[in-house]
Coordinates of C-alpha atoms in Angstrom, one line a residue:
Chain A
X25 CA -29.5 16.8 -15.0
X26 CA -26.0 14.7 -15.1
X27 CA -24.8 13.6 -11.9
X28 CA -20.8 15.3 -11.0
X29 CA -18.5 14.2 -9.1
X30 CA -16.1 16.7 -7.1
X31 CA -12.6 16.9 -7.3
X32 CA -10.5 18.4 -4.8
X33 CA -6.9 18.8 -4.4
X34 CA -5.7 20.6 -0.9
X35 CA -3.0 23.0 -0.9
X36 CA -1.7 23.7 3.1
X37 CA 0.5 26.2 4.8
X38 CA 2.1 25.4 8.0
X39 CA 3.9 27.6 9.8
X40 CA 6.8 26.4 11.6
X41 CA 6.9 26.4 15.2
X42 CA 10.8 28.0 15.7
X43 CA 12.0 30.4 17.8
X44 CA 13.6 32.8 15.1
X45 CA 12.2 33.4 11.1
X46 CA 13.3 31.4 8.4
X47 CA 16.2 33.8 7.3
X48 CA 16.9 35.6 10.1
X49 CA 17.0 35.8 13.8
X50 CA 14.1 38.0 14.0
X51 CA 11.8 36.3 16.5
X52 CA 8.7 33.8 15.1
X53 CA 6.1 34.9 16.8
X54 CA 2.5 35.5 16.2
X55 CA 0.9 39.4 16.8
X56 CA 2.8 42.2 18.6
X57 CA 3.0 45.6 17.4
X58 CA 3.7 46.1 13.5
X59 CA 7.4 46.1 12.1
X60 CA 8.6 45.3 15.7
X61 CA 10.2 41.7 14.0
X62 CA 12.3 43.6 11.0
X63 CA 15.8 43.0 10.1
X64 CA 17.7 43.7 6.9
X65 CA 17.2 40.4 5.9
X66 CA 13.4 40.4 6.3
X67 CA 13.0 43.4 4.8
X68 CA 14.7 43.2 1.5
X69 CA 17.8 45.7 1.9
X70 CA 20.4 45.7 -0.4
X71 CA 23.0 43.8 0.6
X72 CA 21.8 41.9 3.2
X73 CA 22.0 38.0 2.5
X74 CA 20.1 35.1 3.7
X75 CA 21.0 32.3 6.4
X76 CA 18.9 29.1 6.1
X77 CA 17.6 28.2 10.0
X78 CA 18.2 24.5 10.7
X79 CA 15.6 23.8 12.8
X80 CA 13.0 25.0 9.8
X81 CA 14.6 22.4 7.5
X82 CA 14.6 19.6 10.4
X83 CA 11.2 20.1 10.9
X84 CA 10.3 19.8 7.0
X85 CA 12.0 17.0 7.4
X86 CA 10.1 15.3 10.1
X87 CA 7.4 16.0 8.5
X88 CA 7.9 14.8 5.3
X89 CA 9.0 11.3 7.1
X90 CA 5.9 11.4 8.6
X91 CA 3.6 11.5 5.5
X92 CA 5.6 9.0 3.9
X93 CA 7.6 11.2 1.4
X94 CA 10.7 10.6 0.5
X95 CA 13.0 12.6 1.3
X96 CA 15.7 14.3 -1.1
X97 CA 19.2 13.5 -0.5
X98 CA 19.8 17.2 -2.5
X99 CA 17.2 20.0 -2.0
X100 CA 17.1 23.7 -3.2
X101 CA 16.1 26.7 -2.7
X102 CA 14.3 29.0 -5.6
X103 CA 13.2 32.5 -5.8
X104 CA 9.5 33.0 -7.2
X105 CA 9.5 36.4 -8.6
X106 CA 6.1 38.4 -8.3
X107 CA 5.6 42.2 -7.4
X108 CA 3.1 42.5 -3.9
X109 CA 3.5 45.3 -1.5
X110 CA 3.7 42.4 1.5
X111 CA 6.2 41.1 -0.2
X112 CA 9.6 43.0 0.0
X113 CA 12.1 41.5 -1.6
X114 CA 10.2 41.3 -4.8
X115 CA 10.1 37.3 -5.0
X116 CA 9.8 34.7 -2.3
X117 CA 12.7 32.2 -1.6
X118 CA 11.0 28.9 -1.8
X119 CA 11.4 25.5 -3.7
X120 CA 10.3 25.0 -7.3
X121 CA 11.6 21.4 -8.4
X122 CA 13.7 19.9 -6.1
X123 CA 11.8 20.3 -2.8
X124 CA 12.7 18.5 0.7
X125 CA 9.9 15.5 0.4
X126 CA 7.6 14.3 -2.4
X127 CA 5.3 11.2 -3.1
X128 CA 4.2 10.5 0.1
X129 CA 0.7 9.8 1.8
X130 CA -1.9 10.0 4.4
X131 CA -4.6 7.7 5.5
X132 CA -8.5 9.0 6.6
X133 CA -11.3 7.4 7.9
X134 CA -14.5 8.6 6.7
X135 CA -17.7 6.6 7.4
X136 CA -16.3 3.6 8.6
X137 CA -14.3 3.7 5.0
X138 CA -10.7 3.7 4.9
X139 CA -8.4 5.3 2.2
X140 CA -5.5 6.5 1.7
X141 CA -4.6 10.6 0.1
X142 CA -1.2 10.5 -1.9
X143 CA 0.6 13.3 -1.2
X144 CA 3.0 15.0 -4.2
X145 CA 5.6 17.3 -2.3
X146 CA 6.3 18.8 1.0
X147 CA 8.3 22.0 0.6
X148 CA 10.2 24.7 2.7
X149 CA 9.5 28.5 2.0
X150 CA 9.6 31.9 3.5
X151 CA 5.8 33.5 4.5
X152 CA 4.8 37.3 3.4
X153 CA 3.9 40.3 5.2
X154 CA 0.5 41.2 6.4
X155 CA -1.5 43.8 4.6
X156 CA -4.4 45.9 6.3
X157 CA -6.8 47.8 3.7
X158 CA -7.7 50.5 5.6
X159 CA -11.2 53.2 4.3
X160 CA -8.9 55.3 3.0
X161 CA -6.8 55.5 -0.6
X162 CA -4.1 53.5 1.8
X163 CA -2.9 50.1 2.1
X164 CA -0.8 49.4 5.4
X165 CA 1.9 46.9 5.8
X166 CA 3.1 44.6 9.2
X167 CA 7.0 42.7 8.1
X168 CA 6.7 40.6 11.2
X169 CA 5.2 37.4 9.7
X170 CA 7.6 38.2 6.6
X171 CA 10.2 36.0 6.8
X172 CA 8.3 33.4 8.6
X173 CA 9.2 29.6 8.3
X174 CA 6.5 28.3 6.0
X175 CA 6.0 24.6 4.6
X176 CA 3.6 24.1 2.1
X177 CA 2.0 20.9 1.4
X178 CA 0.3 19.8 -1.5
X179 CA -1.7 16.9 -2.5
X180 CA -0.8 14.8 -5.4
X181 CA -2.5 15.1 -9.0
X182 CA -5.1 13.0 -9.6
X183 CA -6.3 14.0 -6.6
X184 CA -7.5 11.5 -4.2
X185 CA -9.9 13.3 -2.2
X186 CA -13.8 12.9 -3.9
X187 CA -16.1 14.9 -1.1
X188 CA -16.2 17.2 1.4
X189 CA -15.9 14.7 4.5
X190 CA -13.1 13.5 3.0
X191 CA -11.3 16.8 2.2
X192 CA -11.9 17.6 6.3
X193 CA -11.2 14.6 7.0
X194 CA -7.5 15.2 5.3
X195 CA -7.1 18.6 6.6
X196 CA -8.2 17.1 10.2
X197 CA -5.6 14.2 9.9
X198 CA -2.8 16.4 8.6
X199 CA -3.1 18.9 11.3
X200 CA -3.0 16.0 13.7
X201 CA 0.1 15.0 12.4
X202 CA 1.8 18.2 12.4
X203 CA 0.5 18.8 16.0
X204 CA 2.0 15.2 17.1
X205 CA 5.6 16.6 15.6
X206 CA 5.1 20.2 17.5
X207 CA 6.4 21.8 14.1
X208 CA 3.1 23.7 13.7
X209 CA 0.3 24.9 16.2
X210 CA -2.4 23.8 14.1
X211 CA -4.2 27.5 14.9
X212 CA -6.0 28.1 11.9
X213 CA -7.6 31.3 13.7
X214 CA -4.6 32.9 13.6
X215 CA -3.6 31.7 10.4
X216 CA -0.4 29.2 11.3
X217 CA -2.3 26.5 9.6
X218 CA -3.9 28.0 6.1
X219 CA -6.0 25.5 3.6
X220 CA -6.5 26.2 -0.1
X221 CA -8.6 23.6 -1.3
X222 CA -9.0 23.5 -5.0
X223 CA -12.3 22.4 -6.4
X224 CA -13.8 21.0 -9.7
X225 CA -16.3 19.2 -11.2
X226 CA -16.9 16.0 -13.8
X227 CA -19.9 14.5 -15.0
X228 CA -19.8 11.2 -13.4
X229 CA -17.6 8.6 -15.1
X230 CA -15.9 11.5 -17.1
X231 CA -12.3 11.3 -18.0
X232 CA -11.8 14.9 -18.1
X233 CA -11.0 17.0 -15.8
X234 CA -13.9 20.2 -15.1
X235 CA -11.9 23.8 -14.7
X236 CA -11.0 24.4 -11.2
X237 CA -10.8 27.6 -9.0
X238 CA -9.1 27.7 -6.2
X239 CA -10.8 28.9 -2.3
X240 CA -9.1 31.0 -0.3
X241 CA -9.8 33.0 3.5
X242 CA -10.6 30.1 4.7
X243 CA -9.9 30.0 9.0
X244 CA -11.2 27.5 10.5
X245 CA -12.5 23.8 9.9
X246 CA -15.7 24.8 9.1
X247 CA -15.3 27.7 6.8
X248 CA -12.8 24.6 5.2
X249 CA -16.2 22.6 4.5
X250 CA -18.2 25.7 4.3
X251 CA -16.6 26.9 1.6
X252 CA -16.0 23.8 -0.5
X253 CA -19.7 22.6 -0.2
X254 CA -20.4 26.3 -1.3
X255 CA -18.3 26.1 -4.4
X256 CA -19.3 22.8 -5.3
X257 CA -22.9 24.1 -5.1
X258 CA -22.2 27.0 -7.7
X259 CA -19.9 25.1 -9.5
X260 CA -23.2 22.7 -10.6
X261 CA -25.3 25.3 -10.6
X262 CA -23.3 27.6 -13.3
X263 CA -23.0 23.8 -15.1
X264 CA -26.6 22.8 -15.0
X265 CA -27.9 26.2 -17.0
X266 CA -24.8 25.5 -19.1
X267 CA -22.7 28.1 -18.3
X268 CA -18.7 28.0 -18.1
X269 CA -16.8 28.2 -15.0
X270 CA -13.8 30.2 -15.0
X271 CA -10.5 29.5 -13.8
X272 CA -9.8 31.8 -10.5
X273 CA -9.2 32.0 -7.1
X274 CA -12.0 33.0 -4.9
X275 CA -12.3 34.3 -1.5
X276 CA -14.6 33.1 1.3
X277 CA -16.5 35.5 3.3
X278 CA -17.5 34.4 6.5
X279 CA -19.7 36.8 7.2
X280 CA -22.3 35.8 3.6
X281 CA -21.2 32.5 4.0
X282 CA -19.8 32.7 0.2
X283 CA -17.2 32.8 -2.3
X284 CA -16.6 36.1 -4.2
X285 CA -13.9 36.3 -7.3
X286 CA -10.7 37.1 -6.4
X287 CA -8.2 37.1 -9.1
X288 CA -8.6 35.8 -12.6
X289 CA -6.4 32.8 -13.4
X290 CA -6.8 32.5 -17.0
X291 CA -3.3 34.2 -17.7
X292 CA -0.8 31.1 -15.4
X293 CA 1.3 34.0 -13.3
X294 CA 4.8 33.8 -14.4
X295 CA 6.6 33.6 -11.8
X296 CA 10.2 33.1 -13.3
X297 CA 11.6 30.5 -10.9
X298 CA 15.3 30.0 -10.8
X299 CA 17.6 28.8 -8.2
X300 CA 18.9 31.4 -5.5
X301 CA 21.6 32.4 -5.7
X302 CA 22.7 32.8 -2.0
X303 CA 21.9 30.2 -0.7
X304 CA 23.8 27.1 -1.4
X305 CA 22.0 23.5 -1.8
X306 CA 21.2 21.5 1.3
X307 CA 23.0 18.2 1.2
X308 CA 20.7 16.1 3.2
X309 CA 22.8 12.8 4.4
X310 CA 21.0 9.2 5.1
X311 CA 22.7 9.6 8.7
X312 CA 21.0 13.4 9.5
X313 CA 17.5 11.2 8.0
X314 CA 17.7 8.2 10.2
X315 CA 19.0 11.4 13.1
X316 CA 15.3 12.7 12.8
X317 CA 13.4 9.4 11.9
X318 CA 14.5 8.1 15.3
X319 CA 13.2 11.1 17.4
X320 CA 9.9 11.1 15.5
X321 CA 6.8 10.2 18.4
X322 CA 4.2 8.3 18.0
X323 CA 1.9 8.9 15.7
X324 CA -2.1 9.3 15.4
X325 CA -2.7 6.1 13.6
X326 CA -0.3 4.3 16.1
X327 CA -1.9 5.8 18.9
X328 CA -5.2 5.3 17.7
X329 CA -4.1 1.2 17.3
X330 CA -2.4 1.4 21.0
X331 CA -5.6 2.8 22.8
X332 CA -8.3 0.1 21.3
X333 CA -5.8 -2.2 22.0
X334 CA -4.5 -0.9 25.6
X335 CA -7.7 0.7 27.0
X336 CA -9.9 -1.7 25.1
X337 CA -12.4 1.7 23.9
X338 CA -13.7 1.5 20.4
X339 CA -12.8 2.8 17.2
X340 CA -14.8 6.0 17.1
X341 CA -13.0 7.2 20.5
X342 CA -9.7 5.8 20.0
X343 CA -10.1 8.0 16.9
X344 CA -12.1 11.3 18.5
X345 CA -9.4 11.0 21.7
X346 CA -6.0 11.3 19.3
X347 CA -7.6 13.9 17.5
X348 CA -4.8 16.1 19.1
X349 CA -1.4 15.2 21.1
X350 CA -3.2 17.4 24.0
X351 CA -6.5 15.6 24.2
X352 CA -4.6 12.4 23.6
X353 CA -1.9 12.9 26.1
X354 CA -4.7 14.1 28.5
X355 CA -6.6 10.5 28.2
X356 CA -4.0 8.7 28.5
X357 CA -3.0 10.0 31.7
X358 CA -6.6 10.2 33.4
X359 CA -6.7 6.4 32.3
X360 CA -3.7 5.3 33.5
X361 CA -5.4 6.5 36.7
X362 CA -8.8 5.3 36.3
X363 CA -11.4 3.3 34.7
X364 CA -10.2 3.7 30.7
X365 CA -13.6 3.4 29.4
X366 CA -15.1 5.6 32.0
X367 CA -12.3 8.3 31.7
X368 CA -13.5 8.4 27.5
X369 CA -16.6 8.9 28.5
X370 CA -16.1 11.2 31.1
X371 CA -13.6 13.4 29.1
X372 CA -15.9 13.0 25.7
X373 CA -18.6 14.0 27.4
X374 CA -19.3 16.2 30.6
X375 CA -16.2 17.5 30.3
X376 CA -15.5 18.5 26.2
X377 CA -19.2 20.0 27.3
X378 CA -18.0 22.1 29.8
X379 CA -14.3 22.8 28.1
X380 CA -16.1 24.2 24.6
X381 CA -19.1 26.4 26.6
X382 CA -16.0 27.9 27.5
X383 CA -13.5 28.2 24.4
X384 CA -10.9 26.0 26.3
X385 CA -8.3 23.7 24.8
X386 CA -8.0 20.5 26.4
X387 CA -4.5 21.1 27.4
X388 CA -6.0 24.6 29.5
X389 CA -8.4 22.6 31.6
X390 CA -9.7 23.9 35.0
X391 CA -10.2 20.3 35.6
X392 CA -6.6 17.9 35.5
X393 CA -6.3 14.8 34.3
X394 CA -5.6 13.2 38.1
X395 CA -8.4 15.2 39.4
X396 CA -10.6 13.7 36.5
X397 CA -9.3 10.2 37.8
X398 CA -9.7 10.4 41.3
X399 CA -13.1 11.5 40.7
X400 CA -13.8 8.2 38.7
X401 CA -13.0 6.4 41.1
X402 CA -15.1 7.7 44.1
X403 CA -18.0 6.9 41.5
X404 CA -16.5 3.3 40.7
X405 CA -16.4 2.9 44.6
X406 CA -19.9 4.6 44.8
X407 CA -19.3 7.5 47.0
X408 CA -20.8 9.4 45.2
X409 CA -23.3 8.6 42.2
X410 CA -23.2 9.1 38.6
X411 CA -25.5 12.0 38.5
X412 CA -23.9 13.8 41.7
X413 CA -20.4 13.1 39.6
X414 CA -21.9 15.6 37.0
X415 CA -22.8 18.3 39.5
X416 CA -19.2 17.7 40.9
X417 CA -17.2 18.5 37.9
X418 CA -19.1 21.0 37.0
X419 CA -17.9 22.6 40.6
X420 CA -14.2 21.1 39.8
X421 CA -14.4 23.0 36.8
X422 CA -15.4 26.1 38.4
X423 CA -13.1 26.0 41.4
X424 CA -10.3 24.4 40.3
X425 CA -10.5 22.1 43.3
X426 CA -9.3 18.3 44.7
X427 CA -12.7 16.1 44.1
X428 CA -12.7 15.0 47.9
X429 CA -12.7 18.2 49.7
X430 CA -15.5 19.5 47.5
X431 CA -17.4 16.6 47.9
X432 CA -17.1 16.8 51.5
X433 CA -17.5 20.3 51.5
X434 CA -20.7 20.9 49.4
X435 CA -22.2 17.9 50.9
X436 CA -22.3 15.5 47.0
X437 CA -21.0 12.5 49.0
X438 CA -23.3 9.7 49.0
X439 CA -25.7 9.0 52.2
X440 CA -24.1 6.4 54.3
X441 CA -26.3 7.1 57.0
X442 CA -28.5 3.9 57.4
X443 CA -30.9 4.9 59.7
X444 CA -31.4 8.3 57.6
X445 CA -31.8 5.9 54.5
X446 CA -34.5 3.7 56.3
X447 CA -36.1 6.7 57.8
X448 CA -36.8 7.9 54.2
X449 CA -37.7 4.3 52.5
X450 CA -39.8 4.2 55.4
X451 CA -41.6 7.2 54.6
X452 CA -41.6 6.6 50.5
X453 CA -43.7 2.9 51.9
X454 CA -45.9 4.5 54.0
X455 CA -46.8 7.3 51.0
X456 CA -47.6 4.4 48.5
X457 CA -49.1 1.6 49.8
X458 CA -51.3 1.1 47.3
X459 CA -47.6 0.2 45.1
X460 CA -46.5 -1.8 48.4
X461 CA -49.7 -4.2 48.0
X462 CA -49.3 -4.6 44.2
X463 CA -45.6 -5.6 44.4
X464 CA -46.3 -8.4 47.3
X465 CA -49.8 -9.0 47.0
X466 CA -50.6 -8.8 42.5
X467 CA -46.0 -9.7 42.1
X468 CA -45.9 -6.6 39.9
X469 CA -42.3 -6.7 40.9
X470 CA -42.2 -4.0 37.9
X471 CA -43.2 -1.2 40.3
X472 CA -40.0 -1.4 42.7
X473 CA -38.4 1.6 40.0
X474 CA -40.7 3.9 41.7
X475 CA -40.6 3.6 44.6
X476 CA -36.5 3.5 44.4
X477 CA -36.6 6.7 42.5
X478 CA -38.7 8.2 45.1
X479 CA -36.2 7.6 47.6
X480 CA -33.7 8.8 45.6
X481 CA -35.5 12.1 45.3
X482 CA -36.1 12.3 49.1
X483 CA -32.5 12.1 49.5
X484 CA -31.9 14.7 46.8
X485 CA -30.1 11.8 45.0
X486 CA -27.2 11.4 47.6
X487 CA -28.5 7.8 48.4
X488 CA -26.3 5.0 46.7
X489 CA -29.2 3.2 44.6
X490 CA -27.5 -0.4 45.4
X491 CA -28.3 0.3 48.7
X492 CA -31.7 1.5 47.9
X493 CA -32.5 -1.9 46.9
X494 CA -31.3 -3.9 49.4
X495 CA -32.7 -2.3 51.4
X496 CA -36.0 -2.4 49.9
X497 CA -35.9 -5.9 49.4
X498 CA -35.2 -6.4 52.9
X499 CA -38.6 -4.3 53.5
X500 CA -40.7 -6.3 51.3
X501 CA -39.6 -9.8 52.0
X502 CA -40.7 -9.0 55.3
X503 CA -44.0 -7.6 53.8
X504 CA -44.8 -11.3 52.5
Chain B
X22 CA 14.5 31.7 -32.0
X23 CA 14.7 35.7 -31.6
X24 CA 13.0 37.7 -29.3
X25 CA 9.9 39.4 -30.9
X26 CA 9.0 43.3 -29.5
X27 CA 5.9 41.4 -28.2
X28 CA 8.0 38.8 -25.6
X29 CA 10.1 41.8 -24.4
X30 CA 7.3 43.9 -23.7
X31 CA 6.1 40.9 -21.6
X32 CA 9.1 40.8 -19.4
X33 CA 9.4 44.4 -19.0
X34 CA 5.7 44.5 -17.5
X35 CA 7.2 41.1 -15.5
X36 CA 9.8 43.3 -14.0
X37 CA 8.1 46.2 -13.5
X38 CA 10.3 48.3 -16.3
X39 CA 9.2 51.5 -17.5
X40 CA 9.9 50.6 -21.3
X41 CA 9.8 53.1 -23.7
X42 CA 7.5 52.1 -27.3
X43 CA 10.2 53.4 -29.5
X44 CA 12.9 51.5 -27.7
X45 CA 11.1 47.9 -27.7
X46 CA 13.3 47.3 -31.2
X47 CA 16.1 47.9 -29.8
X48 CA 16.4 46.4 -26.8
X49 CA 14.7 42.7 -28.7
X50 CA 18.0 43.5 -30.4
X51 CA 19.9 44.0 -27.3
X52 CA 18.4 41.1 -25.4
X53 CA 18.9 38.9 -28.5
X54 CA 22.9 39.3 -29.1
X55 CA 23.2 38.0 -25.4
X56 CA 20.8 35.1 -26.0
X57 CA 23.1 33.8 -28.9
X58 CA 25.6 33.6 -26.2
X59 CA 23.3 31.5 -24.3
X60 CA 22.8 29.6 -27.8
X61 CA 26.6 28.4 -27.8
X62 CA 26.4 27.3 -24.7
X63 CA 23.6 25.5 -25.4
X64 CA 25.7 23.6 -27.7
X65 CA 28.3 21.8 -25.3
X66 CA 27.9 18.0 -24.9
X67 CA 26.7 17.7 -21.6
X68 CA 24.9 14.4 -21.3
X69 CA 25.7 13.0 -17.4
X70 CA 26.7 16.3 -15.9
X71 CA 25.0 16.7 -13.1
X72 CA 23.2 20.5 -13.4
X73 CA 24.9 23.4 -11.3
X74 CA 22.9 25.7 -9.2
X75 CA 25.8 27.3 -7.6
X76 CA 29.2 27.3 -8.2
X77 CA 30.5 26.3 -4.8
X78 CA 29.7 22.7 -3.6
X79 CA 27.0 22.0 -1.4
X80 CA 27.7 22.5 2.0
X81 CA 25.1 23.1 4.8
X82 CA 25.6 26.4 5.9
X83 CA 22.9 26.5 8.2
X84 CA 22.3 28.4 11.2
X85 CA 21.2 27.7 14.9
X86 CA 17.0 28.6 15.8
X87 CA 18.5 31.7 18.0
X88 CA 16.4 34.9 18.5
X89 CA 19.1 38.1 17.3
X90 CA 17.3 41.6 18.6
X91 CA 15.5 42.9 15.4
X92 CA 15.8 46.7 14.3
X93 CA 13.5 49.5 16.0
X94 CA 10.6 50.3 14.4
X95 CA 11.4 53.4 13.3
X96 CA 14.8 52.5 11.9
X97 CA 12.7 49.6 9.9
X98 CA 10.6 52.6 8.3
X99 CA 13.0 54.9 7.7
X100 CA 13.7 54.0 4.3
X101 CA 9.7 53.8 3.7
X102 CA 8.2 56.4 1.6
X103 CA 5.1 56.5 3.4
X104 CA 4.3 55.4 7.3
X105 CA 1.7 55.6 9.0
X106 CA 0.7 53.9 12.3
X107 CA 3.6 52.4 12.6
X108 CA 3.0 50.5 8.8
X109 CA 4.6 50.9 5.9
X110 CA 1.9 53.1 4.0
X111 CA 1.2 51.5 0.1
X112 CA -1.4 52.7 -2.2
X113 CA -4.7 50.7 -1.7
X114 CA -4.7 47.1 -2.7
X115 CA -8.2 46.2 -4.6
X116 CA -8.2 42.4 -4.6
X117 CA -11.5 41.3 -2.9
X118 CA -15.2 43.0 -2.0
X119 CA -14.8 41.8 1.2
X120 CA -15.6 43.9 3.7

C-alpha cells in the first residue's frame, strides 16, 4: 500500500456582524420567526434595487488587511446564476474575478512547528435563505437569512494544508482573527462561521493531485476534524482497493459520524457569472484603506507575543489564552491585578473546567475577573490555601459573590488561631510518638511530611502549611 | 462559430426555459444572428482600454448600516403560490440522506 499525502483546501464563509442586511435595511439577526425580516429587495421582487451596506464592505477590507491581502483599488459585484428555492432572485450577488482581497496569508503552529497558510481571496457576497425538510412532500423556505452579508475566504492553490491538525489550526486562527476584528461572532453551531474543506490524497512524492471531495454541514470544530479524518480514511480505502474517488460534494452526518454523497460535481456547475448591472463598481481609495488599517485592533499573533513578553507566561499558555478575544481580555484584566502566572493557571485550569461544565463562554463567566484577582491575591498572602481556593472558586461561580465575603462566611479562611493550631499539633504528636522518635532520634526527617499532613487533616485544610512547619520545627527542637 | 442545437438545449436548461424540440433549430438561428452582431464588435481594437462593467463612472453609492422595518409576514408571503406555517412551501428538495 502506498503512503498517501493529504491535500486540503479550506473554503470558509463568515456572516458579517452588521445591523442590517447586505443590500437592504432588514435586520441581520440570528433566529426569529420565519420570513419576518424580509422586504422587496431580499425577496427578489421585480423592480427592487440593491444598495450596498458600507459597513459590510469595510468589514471585508478589515479582514483582507488582517490576513495580509492586497486590497483591490476597484472591486466589482457579479451575479452567480443558479436556481434553488433558498435563492429568491435566481442569482446570488457575489464577486467573481474582482474580489476585495487577494493573495494573503496567516500563520499557524502545529506541534511547535510554524507554518504559513496562503490565502487566495477574500470576497463579499450575500447569504441564501434556509430550507427545512419536512416529512411530507414539501420543503419550507425561510428567507430571514437571505441577503445577510457573507464573506468568503478561500485558501490558495496549490494548498499548504497537509493534515487534519493543520486544517484545524487554520480554522482556529481564522476564527480568532475574525472575532478579534469583530467582523463575525465565529459561532459555528449557529452557522455564522461555516467551513467547507476540500480533501484529496496523492501518493507521497507524486506531482499530480488526486480527485477531491468537498465536505459540507460541518457545524463545529470537532465536526470539521472528524469529517476530514473520515474522508481521508474513506479515500485511502477506495484507492487501496483500486477504486476511484468520485469528485462530489459530501455531507457530514453528525449522528453517524460519517460523510455521504450529496451532489455529483462531475459536470462542473455553470453559473454564468456576469457583472451585476444594478450595482456600481466599488472604488476603494488608498485613504479609505489607510483609515481602516489604522483602526485594526491588536491581532492574535501580536497579542500572543506580548503576553509571553509582558506576563512571563509560556508560549503554549499564551497561545491558549489568545484563542478568543474575550478570553484574552479576561486574562489581561486578571493579570493586571494579580500574579500573571497564577492567573493563567487558574483561568485555564479550574475556571475553564467550571465554565465547560456549564457550557458558558468566558464572556459570561459567573466569576468576574476582579473577583478572580482578589482570590489569587488571598492565596498569595496565605489568607487561604490553594486547596481551599479551589473550593472557594466553586462557591464564587455558584453565587457570583466577592471571595472575601464568601470565605469569611463559609469559614474557608486560614486558621490564624495559634492556640487552636498548637492544640491540633500537640494531639497529632501525642498520637504518633513512634514517628516523632524516628525523626528526633534516628534523624528520619522525611517523616515530617506525614505529621504536617495529619495536622492539615485535623484542621480540615484550614491551617497554613507554613505555620504548621514552623510550629513543628519548634516542637521537635524542644524534644531534641 | 455558430451555436449548435445541443448548446441551445443546454442554455435553455440552465435558464429553466421549456423549449419544444421543434423550436431548437429556429432559436439557434435567432441566437446566432445576435452573436454575429457581437462578432462585429469584437473586431474593434480595444488594446489599452479598461473593460467597462458599467456605463456609469465608479462612484461609491453606499448606504449606512441602519435597520429599516421589514414587511409584515403576510405581505412577504402574499405572492407565494404555496405558503405554510409562515414559510414558502416548495416541492420537496431531496439533496441528502442525512435524516
